[in-house]
Amino acid sequence: MKTQLPLPRLTAALGLLLAGATLLTPSARASEGTVIAKPGGAPIATELPLEVAVLTKAPNVPPPIGRKHPAKVVVNLEVKEVTQRLADGVEYTFWTFGGEVPGLFIRVREGDVVEFHLNNHPSSKMPHNIDLHAVTGAGGGAASSFTAPGHSSQFTFTALNSGLFVYHCATAPVPMHISNGMYGLILVEPKEGLPPADREYYVMQGDLYTQGATNESGLQAFDNVKAMDERPTYVVFNGSVGSLVGDKALQAKVGEVVRLYFGVGGPNLTSSFHVIGEIFDRVWTEGGMKHVQENVQTTMVPAGGSAIVEFKVEVPGTFILVDHSLSRAFNKGALGMLKVTGPENRRLYSGKEIDEVYLGQQSAAGSAASTREAQLVAQKAEAIAKNPEIANITKDIQLERGKKVFLSACFACHLQEGQGLPGVFPPLAGSDYLKADKERAVRTVLKGLSGPITVNGKPYNNVMPPQEFTDDQVADVLTYVMNSWGNASGSVSSDEVKRIRRAGQ
Ligand SMILES: [Cu+2]
């Protein structure tokens, strides 16, 4: 932070500090070290013109600011948990800022007052927050932005320092939230702006830890042991293997100046960022605006850090972006492409391309084969699911599992044949109460039931305690009950249980 501030900025900064002080009451500490702020900080008053920030998905960057004066900039960022492709045939449940990994790119100007709205989608399972390294204030906004699913938080900060800054979720367990995709970049342009470039792109590296080995197919879960050991199964650019390869490669024309806003979300690895076949004419090292290094081959970018690299492309070809810790590039995914088109310049370079040697499995043909394989695997799964014989077997398995749950708990009161005990435990066999309302039956098992009810015309007024089972077990036992002893009233899926459990919280 600078020591001498012009008066309006100083008051704004003071306001922020004071707001921060009142926000962080000791009672506002949540479990697992996450600090939650209570609402009540007075919004920073400002007479500045209002603007809504343009946010972009990687590899796109919002247009340069162009303004010559500060503004109040409103940022609306939505947190969403989404299951999508990590590699061919490999799926992962990402936690995202804006439905994308990395999170949407934010661009403001030094001196802007940023009114930040963090909206956590109702379908999220986790609370999340945001720590922007561009913020001067406790937690970088984390405490003030802690947001439960289906809620939205607002806080305001003044962008005092220009630079390219990482933002990330800082909710416990923080490494897991970051690894799952919760990181992005915010560029605070210096007052005088940045020199123009012909192409600006957004690339961000992250490390992932899956329970399966690298390239093991299917939906993969987070592996905390591998994360603690810093042994990633994937190291990727822009959220997935191959996100910048083939027809998704970055594009440029001979003679253009290409600028990359490069960041590392981590959570753990630093990047030795390099573009094979190019030399960075200029590097704003560590994302700071003051010192521009020239003629750099590889720039070191720390976890939670950034760099701006810029180079003029003189010859056509495919230039490969890598983390020069090369096993990460060739075996774990940290590889992208910049395709430069235009006339050859044989005086500078003879022009023989070496794509195949460098790309191995990730060449266009290899990638197409993997995609086809993934499609066939999906087709096979679909065909199996549609086969009535297999559907019946699946249901039979569910009934047997449900029976085990019933015999481990419910039967103690409702008795083996679901007949119940007159006046004490209502019957489940032939129960009109059960048949009438499936959701109510799910709630009964999850939360218990007490007070007067009528089953098959007979009154009961007793207490059923909540049953401690997983969503699958609740689905299985109710499906079993609904299809036993003459009952024929359908089935319950574990997704329905999950939804009802969440709605009841
Ligand atoms: Cu989070």
PDB file of C-alpha atoms in Angstrom, residues 101 137 159 162 202 253 261 329 358 430 499 501:
ATOM      1  CA  VAL A 101     -12.616 -22.599 -14.172  1.00  0.00           C
ATOM      2  CA  GLY A 137      -8.716  -4.973   4.072  1.00  0.00           C
ATOM      3  CA  ALA A 159      -8.716  -0.665  -5.618  1.00  0.00           C
ATOM      4  CA  SER A 162      -2.666  -1.484  -9.675  1.00  0.00           C
ATOM      5  CA  TYR A 202      -6.517 -15.189 -19.903  1.00  0.00           C
ATOM      6  CA  LYS A 253      -1.639 -13.408 -36.782  1.00  0.00           C
ATOM      7  CA  TYR A 261      -2.623 -12.590 -18.294  1.00  0.00           C
ATOM      8  CA  ALA A 329       2.735 -30.516 -19.278  1.00  0.00           C
ATOM      9  CA  TYR A 358       5.834 -32.475 -28.722  1.00  0.00           C
ATOM     10  CA  GLY A 430     -51.178 -51.108   3.530  1.00  0.00           C
ATOM     11  CA  ARG A 499     -33.379 -32.521  -2.117  1.00  0.00           C
ATOM     12  CA  ARG A 501     -33.035 -33.173   3.311  1.00  0.00           C
TER      13      ARG A 501
END
